[in-house]
Amino acid sequence: MKVILASNKAAGDQAAFNVFQQVIENGAKVLGLATGSTPEGLYKLLRESDLDFSAMTSVNLDEYVGIAPDNPQSYHYFMQKHLFDAKPFAHSYLPNGLADDPDAEVKRYDQVVADHPVDLQLLGIGRDGHIGFNEPGSPFDGGTHRVKLTQSTIEANSRFFASEDDVPKEAYTMGIGTILKSKEILLMAYGDKKAAAVQKMIEGPVTTDVAASALKKAANVVVILDPAAAAKLQPSSITERI
Ligand code: F6R
Protein backbone atom coordinates (compact mmCIF):
# COMPACT_ATOMS: atom_id res chain seq x y z
CA MET A 1 0.00 0.00 0.00
CA LYS A 2 1.53 3.30 -1.11
CA VAL A 3 0.40 6.17 1.14
CA ILE A 4 0.71 9.66 -0.35
CA LEU A 5 0.24 12.61 1.98
CA ALA A 6 -0.74 15.69 -0.03
CA SER A 7 -0.16 19.15 1.41
CA ASN A 8 -3.82 19.96 0.71
CA LYS A 9 -6.90 18.71 -1.12
CA ALA A 10 -5.96 20.38 -4.41
CA ALA A 11 -2.59 18.60 -4.43
CA GLY A 12 -4.36 15.33 -3.60
CA ASP A 13 -6.84 15.80 -6.46
CA GLN A 14 -3.96 16.47 -8.85
CA ALA A 15 -2.12 13.34 -7.66
CA ALA A 16 -5.30 11.28 -8.19
CA PHE A 17 -5.70 12.78 -11.65
CA ASN A 18 -2.12 11.77 -12.44
CA VAL A 19 -2.90 8.16 -11.43
CA PHE A 20 -5.91 8.15 -13.79
CA GLN A 21 -3.88 9.68 -16.62
CA GLN A 22 -1.12 7.10 -16.16
CA VAL A 23 -3.40 4.05 -16.23
CA ILE A 24 -5.20 5.39 -19.29
CA GLU A 25 -1.87 5.98 -21.05
CA ASN A 26 -0.98 2.40 -20.11
CA GLY A 27 -4.05 1.12 -21.96
CA ALA A 28 -6.74 0.82 -19.26
CA LYS A 29 -10.15 -0.03 -20.72
CA VAL A 30 -12.36 -0.11 -17.59
CA LEU A 31 -12.51 2.44 -14.78
CA GLY A 32 -14.28 1.64 -11.51
CA LEU A 33 -15.85 4.85 -10.18
CA ALA A 34 -17.17 6.15 -6.86
CA THR A 35 -19.54 8.91 -5.78
CA GLY A 36 -19.60 11.11 -2.67
CA SER A 37 -17.90 14.39 -1.91
CA THR A 38 -14.34 13.04 -1.92
CA PRO A 39 -13.89 12.55 -5.70
CA GLU A 40 -15.65 15.78 -6.75
CA GLY A 41 -12.36 17.68 -7.23
CA LEU A 42 -10.85 14.81 -9.19
CA TYR A 43 -13.93 14.63 -11.43
CA LYS A 44 -13.62 18.38 -12.08
CA LEU A 45 -10.01 17.87 -13.21
CA LEU A 46 -11.10 14.97 -15.42
CA ARG A 47 -13.97 17.05 -16.90
CA GLU A 48 -11.62 19.91 -17.71
CA SER A 49 -8.87 17.66 -19.11
CA ASP A 50 -8.37 16.49 -22.66
CA LEU A 51 -8.63 12.84 -21.59
CA ASP A 52 -11.00 10.89 -23.81
CA PHE A 53 -13.18 8.16 -22.30
CA SER A 54 -15.31 7.55 -25.37
CA ALA A 55 -13.79 4.12 -26.03
CA MET A 56 -13.73 3.12 -22.36
CA THR A 57 -16.19 1.50 -19.94
CA SER A 58 -17.05 2.69 -16.43
CA VAL A 59 -18.44 0.54 -13.65
CA ASN A 60 -19.68 2.23 -10.47
CA LEU A 61 -19.43 0.80 -6.98
CA ASP A 62 -22.94 1.30 -5.74
CA GLU A 63 -26.43 2.81 -5.92
CA TYR A 64 -29.19 3.44 -3.39
CA VAL A 65 -32.23 1.15 -3.41
CA GLY A 66 -35.55 2.75 -4.32
CA ILE A 67 -34.26 5.83 -6.13
CA ALA A 68 -34.76 6.47 -9.86
CA PRO A 69 -31.79 7.40 -12.07
CA ASP A 70 -33.20 10.89 -12.71
CA ASN A 71 -33.58 11.58 -8.96
CA PRO A 72 -30.89 14.19 -8.07
CA GLN A 73 -29.94 12.09 -5.00
CA SER A 74 -29.21 9.00 -7.06
CA TYR A 75 -25.68 7.94 -7.90
CA HIS A 76 -26.71 7.72 -11.57
CA TYR A 77 -27.53 11.44 -11.42
CA PHE A 78 -24.32 12.25 -9.53
CA MET A 79 -22.18 10.55 -12.17
CA GLN A 80 -24.05 12.22 -15.01
CA LYS A 81 -23.57 15.66 -13.44
CA HIS A 82 -19.98 15.30 -12.25
CA LEU A 83 -18.47 13.37 -15.15
CA PHE A 84 -20.55 11.66 -17.83
CA ASP A 85 -22.28 14.77 -19.25
CA ALA A 86 -18.87 16.25 -20.06
CA LYS A 87 -16.96 13.01 -20.60
CA PRO A 88 -19.14 10.19 -21.91
CA PHE A 89 -17.87 6.63 -21.81
CA ALA A 90 -18.75 4.03 -24.46
CA HIS A 91 -20.65 2.16 -21.72
CA SER A 92 -21.35 3.18 -18.12
CA TYR A 93 -22.79 0.72 -15.62
CA LEU A 94 -24.31 1.26 -12.18
CA PRO A 95 -26.54 -1.03 -10.11
CA ASN A 96 -30.27 -0.48 -10.77
CA GLY A 97 -31.75 0.84 -7.54
CA LEU A 98 -35.27 0.20 -8.87
CA ALA A 99 -34.75 -3.46 -9.79
CA ASP A 100 -37.86 -5.56 -9.01
CA ASP A 101 -35.86 -8.69 -8.29
CA PRO A 102 -32.87 -8.03 -5.99
CA ASP A 103 -31.36 -11.49 -6.56
CA ALA A 104 -31.45 -11.03 -10.32
CA GLU A 105 -29.98 -7.53 -10.02
CA VAL A 106 -27.09 -8.79 -7.89
CA LYS A 107 -26.37 -11.52 -10.46
CA ARG A 108 -26.65 -9.06 -13.35
CA TYR A 109 -24.17 -6.67 -11.77
CA ASP A 110 -21.67 -9.39 -10.88
CA GLN A 111 -21.80 -10.41 -14.53
CA VAL A 112 -21.20 -6.80 -15.62
CA VAL A 113 -18.04 -6.68 -13.51
CA ALA A 114 -16.94 -10.16 -14.67
CA ASP A 115 -17.36 -9.04 -18.30
CA HIS A 116 -15.49 -5.78 -17.67
CA PRO A 117 -12.54 -6.44 -15.36
CA VAL A 118 -11.66 -3.17 -13.65
CA ASP A 119 -8.23 -1.72 -14.42
CA LEU A 120 -8.39 1.05 -11.83
CA GLN A 121 -10.96 1.22 -9.01
CA LEU A 122 -11.49 4.56 -7.30
CA LEU A 123 -12.66 4.42 -3.67
CA GLY A 124 -13.60 6.78 -0.85
CA ILE A 125 -13.81 5.56 2.73
CA GLY A 126 -16.65 5.85 5.23
CA ARG A 127 -16.21 7.04 8.82
CA ASP A 128 -16.82 3.43 9.85
CA GLY A 129 -14.19 2.20 7.37
CA HIS A 130 -16.65 1.14 4.68
CA ILE A 131 -15.61 0.89 1.02
CA GLY A 132 -18.41 0.93 -1.50
CA PHE A 133 -21.26 0.26 0.93
CA ASN A 134 -19.50 -2.71 2.51
CA GLU A 135 -20.22 -1.93 6.12
CA PRO A 136 -18.35 -3.44 9.11
CA GLY A 137 -18.68 -7.24 9.15
CA SER A 138 -18.87 -7.63 5.35
CA PRO A 139 -16.97 -10.73 4.17
CA PHE A 140 -13.76 -10.10 2.22
CA ASP A 141 -14.76 -12.52 -0.54
CA GLY A 142 -18.25 -11.10 -1.16
CA GLY A 143 -19.70 -10.20 -4.56
CA THR A 144 -22.38 -7.63 -5.34
CA HIS A 145 -25.12 -7.58 -2.72
CA ARG A 146 -27.96 -5.56 -1.30
CA VAL A 147 -27.02 -4.04 2.04
CA LYS A 148 -28.69 -2.21 4.92
CA LEU A 149 -26.78 1.00 5.61
CA THR A 150 -25.49 1.58 9.15
CA GLN A 151 -26.73 4.50 11.22
CA SER A 152 -23.27 6.10 10.90
CA THR A 153 -23.50 6.03 7.10
CA ILE A 154 -27.11 7.28 7.06
CA GLU A 155 -26.09 10.22 9.30
CA ALA A 156 -23.00 10.98 7.21
CA ASN A 157 -24.99 10.93 3.95
CA SER A 158 -27.91 12.95 5.32
CA ARG A 159 -26.00 16.11 4.32
CA PHE A 160 -27.06 15.40 0.72
CA PHE A 161 -30.76 15.05 1.65
CA ALA A 162 -33.46 17.35 3.10
CA SER A 163 -33.54 15.26 6.29
CA GLU A 164 -32.06 12.07 7.72
CA ASP A 165 -35.43 10.35 7.20
CA ASP A 166 -35.07 10.87 3.44
CA VAL A 167 -31.77 8.95 3.21
CA PRO A 168 -32.40 5.52 1.66
CA LYS A 169 -31.77 2.75 4.17
CA GLU A 170 -30.48 0.21 1.65
CA ALA A 171 -28.12 0.09 -1.32
CA TYR A 172 -26.63 -2.26 -3.87
CA THR A 173 -22.87 -2.43 -3.70
CA MET A 174 -20.01 -4.32 -5.28
CA GLY A 175 -18.60 -6.66 -2.65
CA ILE A 176 -15.12 -6.48 -1.16
CA GLY A 177 -14.23 -9.60 -3.16
CA THR A 178 -15.26 -7.74 -6.33
CA ILE A 179 -13.22 -4.67 -5.39
CA LEU A 180 -10.12 -6.76 -4.60
CA LYS A 181 -10.15 -8.16 -8.16
CA SER A 182 -9.34 -4.69 -9.61
CA LYS A 183 -5.85 -4.48 -11.09
CA GLU A 184 -5.18 -1.21 -9.26
CA ILE A 185 -7.02 0.60 -6.47
CA LEU A 186 -6.91 4.29 -5.64
CA LEU A 187 -8.45 5.33 -2.31
CA MET A 188 -8.83 9.01 -1.48
CA ALA A 189 -9.67 10.41 1.96
CA TYR A 190 -9.96 14.01 3.07
CA GLY A 191 -10.84 15.65 6.38
CA ASP A 192 -10.63 14.88 10.07
CA LYS A 193 -13.81 12.77 10.10
CA LYS A 194 -11.89 10.12 8.13
CA ALA A 195 -8.74 10.13 10.30
CA ALA A 196 -9.76 7.26 12.61
CA ALA A 197 -10.90 5.00 9.75
CA VAL A 198 -7.72 5.79 7.78
CA GLN A 199 -5.54 4.95 10.80
CA LYS A 200 -7.33 1.61 11.30
CA MET A 201 -7.10 0.78 7.58
CA ILE A 202 -3.36 1.48 7.38
CA GLU A 203 -2.01 0.62 10.83
CA GLY A 204 -4.62 -1.71 12.30
CA PRO A 205 -5.15 -5.45 11.81
CA VAL A 206 -6.79 -6.90 8.71
CA THR A 207 -10.30 -7.49 10.05
CA THR A 208 -13.84 -7.52 8.70
CA ASP A 209 -14.63 -4.96 11.44
CA VAL A 210 -12.87 -2.44 9.16
CA ALA A 211 -13.84 -3.17 5.55
CA ALA A 212 -11.04 -1.00 4.13
CA SER A 213 -8.40 -3.09 5.94
CA ALA A 214 -9.06 -5.71 3.20
CA LEU A 215 -7.08 -3.46 0.86
CA LYS A 216 -3.89 -4.64 2.58
CA LYS A 217 -4.53 -7.95 0.78
CA ALA A 218 -4.44 -6.25 -2.66
CA ALA A 219 -1.21 -5.79 -4.61
CA ASN A 220 -1.52 -2.33 -6.17
CA VAL A 221 -3.12 0.14 -3.82
CA VAL A 222 -2.46 3.88 -3.67
CA VAL A 223 -3.96 5.94 -0.83
CA ILE A 224 -4.09 9.74 -1.16
CA LEU A 225 -4.71 11.74 2.03
CA ASP A 226 -4.83 15.36 3.10
CA PRO A 227 -3.18 16.32 6.41
CA ALA A 228 -6.46 16.11 8.38
CA ALA A 229 -7.21 12.57 7.19
CA ALA A 230 -3.60 11.54 7.92
CA ALA A 231 -3.50 13.16 11.37
CA LYS A 232 -3.63 9.90 13.35
CA LEU A 233 -0.93 8.09 11.32
CA GLN A 234 2.63 7.38 12.43
CA PRO A 235 5.09 9.31 10.20
CA SER A 236 6.58 5.94 9.16
CA SER A 237 3.26 4.95 7.55
CA ILE A 238 3.61 7.71 4.91
CA THR A 239 5.37 6.59 1.72
CA GLU A 240 5.53 9.96 -0.04
CA ARG A 241 4.76 13.61 0.74
CA ILE A 242 3.73 15.98 -2.05
C1 F6R B 1 -19.63 6.07 -2.86
C2 F6R B 1 -19.14 5.05 -1.93
C3 F6R B 1 -18.84 5.34 -0.51
C4 F6R B 1 -18.12 6.68 -0.30
C5 F6R B 1 -17.87 6.92 1.19
C6 F6R B 1 -17.24 8.28 1.42
O1 F6R B 1 -19.83 5.54 -4.16
O2 F6R B 1 -19.01 3.93 -2.33
O3 F6R B 1 -18.07 4.30 0.04
O4 F6R B 1 -16.90 6.64 -0.99
O5 F6R B 1 -19.08 6.86 1.87
O6 F6R B 1 -18.14 9.29 1.05
P1 F6R B 1 -17.69 10.80 0.95
O7 F6R B 1 -16.72 10.90 -0.17
O8 F6R B 1 -18.98 11.56 0.63
O9 F6R B 1 -17.11 11.16 2.27
Tab-separated table of N, CA, C and O and ligand atoms in Angstrom, residues 33-40 43 60-63 75 78-79 121-134 153 156-157 159-160 173 179 188-190 194, ligand 1:
chain	number	residue	atom	x	y	z
A	33	LEU	N	-15.654	3.484	-10.696
A	33	LEU	CA	-15.846	4.849	-10.176
A	33	LEU	C	-16.646	4.860	-8.879
A	33	LEU	O	-17.365	3.909	-8.569
A	34	ALA	N	-16.500	5.965	-8.149
A	34	ALA	CA	-17.166	6.147	-6.859
A	34	ALA	C	-17.908	7.475	-6.867
A	34	ALA	O	-17.602	8.354	-7.673
A	35	THR	N	-18.859	7.626	-5.945
A	35	THR	CA	-19.543	8.905	-5.782
A	35	THR	C	-19.138	9.505	-4.437
A	35	THR	O	-18.156	9.074	-3.839
A	36	GLY	N	-19.895	10.479	-3.955
A	36	GLY	CA	-19.596	11.105	-2.671
A	36	GLY	C	-18.828	12.393	-2.876
A	36	GLY	O	-18.469	12.756	-3.999
A	37	SER	N	-18.554	13.090	-1.759
A	37	SER	CA	-17.900	14.394	-1.911
A	37	SER	C	-16.405	14.259	-2.200
A	37	SER	O	-15.812	15.135	-2.826
A	38	THR	N	-15.791	13.150	-1.776
A	38	THR	CA	-14.335	13.036	-1.921
A	38	THR	C	-13.846	13.169	-3.364
A	38	THR	O	-12.880	13.897	-3.613
A	39	PRO	N	-14.465	12.488	-4.350
A	39	PRO	CA	-13.891	12.554	-5.700
A	39	PRO	C	-14.340	13.764	-6.526
A	39	PRO	O	-13.974	13.858	-7.704
A	40	GLU	N	-15.104	14.692	-5.933
A	40	GLU	CA	-15.646	15.781	-6.752
A	40	GLU	C	-14.549	16.614	-7.415
A	40	GLU	O	-14.661	16.998	-8.582
A	43	TYR	N	-13.041	14.651	-10.260
A	43	TYR	CA	-13.931	14.631	-11.431
A	43	TYR	C	-13.885	15.977	-12.167
A	43	TYR	O	-13.974	16.020	-13.386
A	60	ASN	N	-19.636	1.585	-11.787
A	60	ASN	CA	-19.684	2.230	-10.475
A	60	ASN	C	-19.838	1.231	-9.342
A	60	ASN	O	-20.349	0.125	-9.520
A	61	LEU	N	-19.408	1.670	-8.165
A	61	LEU	CA	-19.430	0.804	-6.984
A	61	LEU	C	-20.830	0.486	-6.492
A	61	LEU	O	-21.085	-0.639	-6.055
A	62	ASP	N	-21.715	1.487	-6.517
A	62	ASP	CA	-22.940	1.301	-5.740
A	62	ASP	C	-24.055	2.238	-6.177
A	62	ASP	O	-23.832	3.178	-6.944
A	63	GLU	N	-25.245	1.961	-5.682
A	63	GLU	CA	-26.426	2.809	-5.917
A	63	GLU	C	-27.426	2.549	-4.791
A	63	GLU	O	-27.528	1.432	-4.276
A	75	TYR	N	-27.072	7.964	-7.463
A	75	TYR	CA	-25.677	7.945	-7.903
A	75	TYR	C	-25.588	7.999	-9.427
A	75	TYR	O	-24.595	8.474	-9.976
A	78	PHE	N	-25.613	11.688	-9.959
A	78	PHE	CA	-24.324	12.248	-9.532
A	78	PHE	C	-23.279	12.057	-10.629
A	78	PHE	O	-22.535	12.976	-10.980
A	79	MET	N	-23.213	10.842	-11.162
A	79	MET	CA	-22.175	10.549	-12.173
A	79	MET	C	-22.411	11.346	-13.450
A	79	MET	O	-21.468	11.826	-14.075
A	121	GLN	N	-9.759	0.971	-9.821
A	121	GLN	CA	-10.962	1.217	-9.015
A	121	GLN	C	-10.716	2.387	-8.088
A	121	GLN	O	-9.783	2.370	-7.279
A	122	LEU	N	-11.546	3.408	-8.195
A	122	LEU	CA	-11.494	4.557	-7.297
A	122	LEU	C	-12.381	4.284	-6.086
A	122	LEU	O	-13.509	3.817	-6.239
A	123	LEU	N	-11.879	4.609	-4.903
A	123	LEU	CA	-12.655	4.423	-3.669
A	123	LEU	C	-12.574	5.654	-2.779
A	123	LEU	O	-11.531	6.325	-2.734
A	124	GLY	N	-13.662	5.927	-2.039
A	124	GLY	CA	-13.600	6.778	-0.855
A	124	GLY	C	-13.617	5.841	0.337
A	124	GLY	O	-13.571	4.614	0.190
A	125	ILE	N	-13.712	6.402	1.529
A	125	ILE	CA	-13.815	5.561	2.731
A	125	ILE	C	-14.847	6.182	3.659
A	125	ILE	O	-14.922	7.411	3.790
A	126	GLY	N	-15.666	5.354	4.276
A	126	GLY	CA	-16.654	5.853	5.233
A	126	GLY	C	-16.017	6.066	6.605
A	126	GLY	O	-14.937	5.550	6.902
A	127	ARG	N	-16.728	6.806	7.454
A	127	ARG	CA	-16.211	7.044	8.817
A	127	ARG	C	-16.090	5.742	9.581
A	127	ARG	O	-15.309	5.630	10.520
A	128	ASP	N	-16.894	4.742	9.197
A	128	ASP	CA	-16.820	3.427	9.848
A	128	ASP	C	-15.919	2.471	9.065
A	128	ASP	O	-15.920	1.274	9.302
A	129	GLY	N	-15.143	3.021	8.129
A	129	GLY	CA	-14.191	2.196	7.375
A	129	GLY	C	-14.805	1.490	6.178
A	129	GLY	O	-14.154	0.660	5.551
A	130	HIS	N	-16.059	1.843	5.821
A	130	HIS	CA	-16.645	1.135	4.676
A	130	HIS	C	-15.976	1.548	3.356
A	130	HIS	O	-15.458	2.650	3.217
A	131	ILE	N	-15.987	0.607	2.421
A	131	ILE	CA	-15.611	0.890	1.024
A	131	ILE	C	-16.761	0.396	0.167
A	131	ILE	O	-17.328	-0.662	0.435
A	132	GLY	N	-17.105	1.159	-0.904
A	132	GLY	CA	-18.408	0.926	-1.496
A	132	GLY	C	-19.389	1.098	-0.346
A	132	GLY	O	-19.215	1.975	0.513
A	133	PHE	N	-20.402	0.253	-0.268
A	133	PHE	CA	-21.260	0.259	0.929
A	133	PHE	C	-21.053	-1.035	1.697
A	133	PHE	O	-21.983	-1.595	2.263
A	134	ASN	N	-19.834	-1.523	1.714
A	134	ASN	CA	-19.496	-2.706	2.512
A	134	ASN	C	-19.240	-2.246	3.940
A	134	ASN	O	-18.167	-1.726	4.261
A	153	THR	N	-23.498	5.657	8.513
A	153	THR	CA	-23.496	6.026	7.095
A	153	THR	C	-24.730	6.866	6.753
A	153	THR	O	-24.628	7.849	6.011
A	156	ALA	N	-24.023	10.300	8.019
A	156	ALA	CA	-23.000	10.983	7.206
A	156	ALA	C	-23.595	11.433	5.872
A	156	ALA	O	-23.298	12.528	5.385
A	157	ASN	N	-24.457	10.609	5.277
A	157	ASN	CA	-24.987	10.929	3.950
A	157	ASN	C	-26.210	11.842	4.002
A	157	ASN	O	-26.658	12.320	2.963
A	159	ARG	N	-26.318	14.757	4.774
A	159	ARG	CA	-26.001	16.113	4.316
A	159	ARG	C	-26.417	16.337	2.864
A	159	ARG	O	-26.537	17.463	2.418
A	160	PHE	N	-26.631	15.265	2.120
A	160	PHE	CA	-27.057	15.398	0.724
A	160	PHE	C	-28.583	15.404	0.589
A	160	PHE	O	-29.110	15.555	-0.498
A	173	THR	N	-24.294	-2.761	-3.630
A	173	THR	CA	-22.870	-2.434	-3.696
A	173	THR	C	-22.063	-3.611	-4.237
A	173	THR	O	-22.405	-4.770	-4.004
A	179	ILE	N	-14.151	-5.805	-5.395
A	179	ILE	CA	-13.217	-4.674	-5.391
A	179	ILE	C	-11.773	-5.179	-5.430
A	179	ILE	O	-10.926	-4.634	-6.148
A	188	MET	N	-9.065	7.625	-1.890
A	188	MET	CA	-8.832	9.012	-1.483
A	188	MET	C	-9.588	9.279	-0.175
A	188	MET	O	-10.727	8.798	-0.019
A	189	ALA	N	-8.977	10.031	0.721
A	189	ALA	CA	-9.673	10.410	1.964
A	189	ALA	C	-9.237	11.800	2.383
A	189	ALA	O	-8.034	12.094	2.443
A	190	TYR	N	-10.222	12.627	2.661
A	190	TYR	CA	-9.960	14.008	3.073
A	190	TYR	C	-10.734	14.319	4.357
A	190	TYR	O	-11.884	13.885	4.514
A	194	LYS	N	-12.370	11.388	8.684
A	194	LYS	CA	-11.888	10.122	8.127
A	194	LYS	C	-10.626	9.617	8.843
A	194	LYS	O	-10.154	8.518	8.560
B	1	F6R	C1	-19.630	6.072	-2.859
B	1	F6R	C2	-19.139	5.048	-1.932
B	1	F6R	C3	-18.843	5.342	-0.507
B	1	F6R	C4	-18.119	6.680	-0.299
B	1	F6R	C5	-17.871	6.924	1.187
B	1	F6R	C6	-17.239	8.282	1.424
B	1	F6R	O1	-19.828	5.537	-4.157
B	1	F6R	O2	-19.007	3.926	-2.334
B	1	F6R	O3	-18.069	4.305	0.041
B	1	F6R	O4	-16.896	6.639	-0.994
B	1	F6R	O5	-19.083	6.859	1.865
B	1	F6R	O6	-18.139	9.286	1.049
B	1	F6R	P1	-17.690	10.798	0.952
B	1	F6R	O7	-16.719	10.900	-0.166
B	1	F6R	O8	-18.975	11.557	0.630
B	1	F6R	O9	-17.106	11.163	2.268
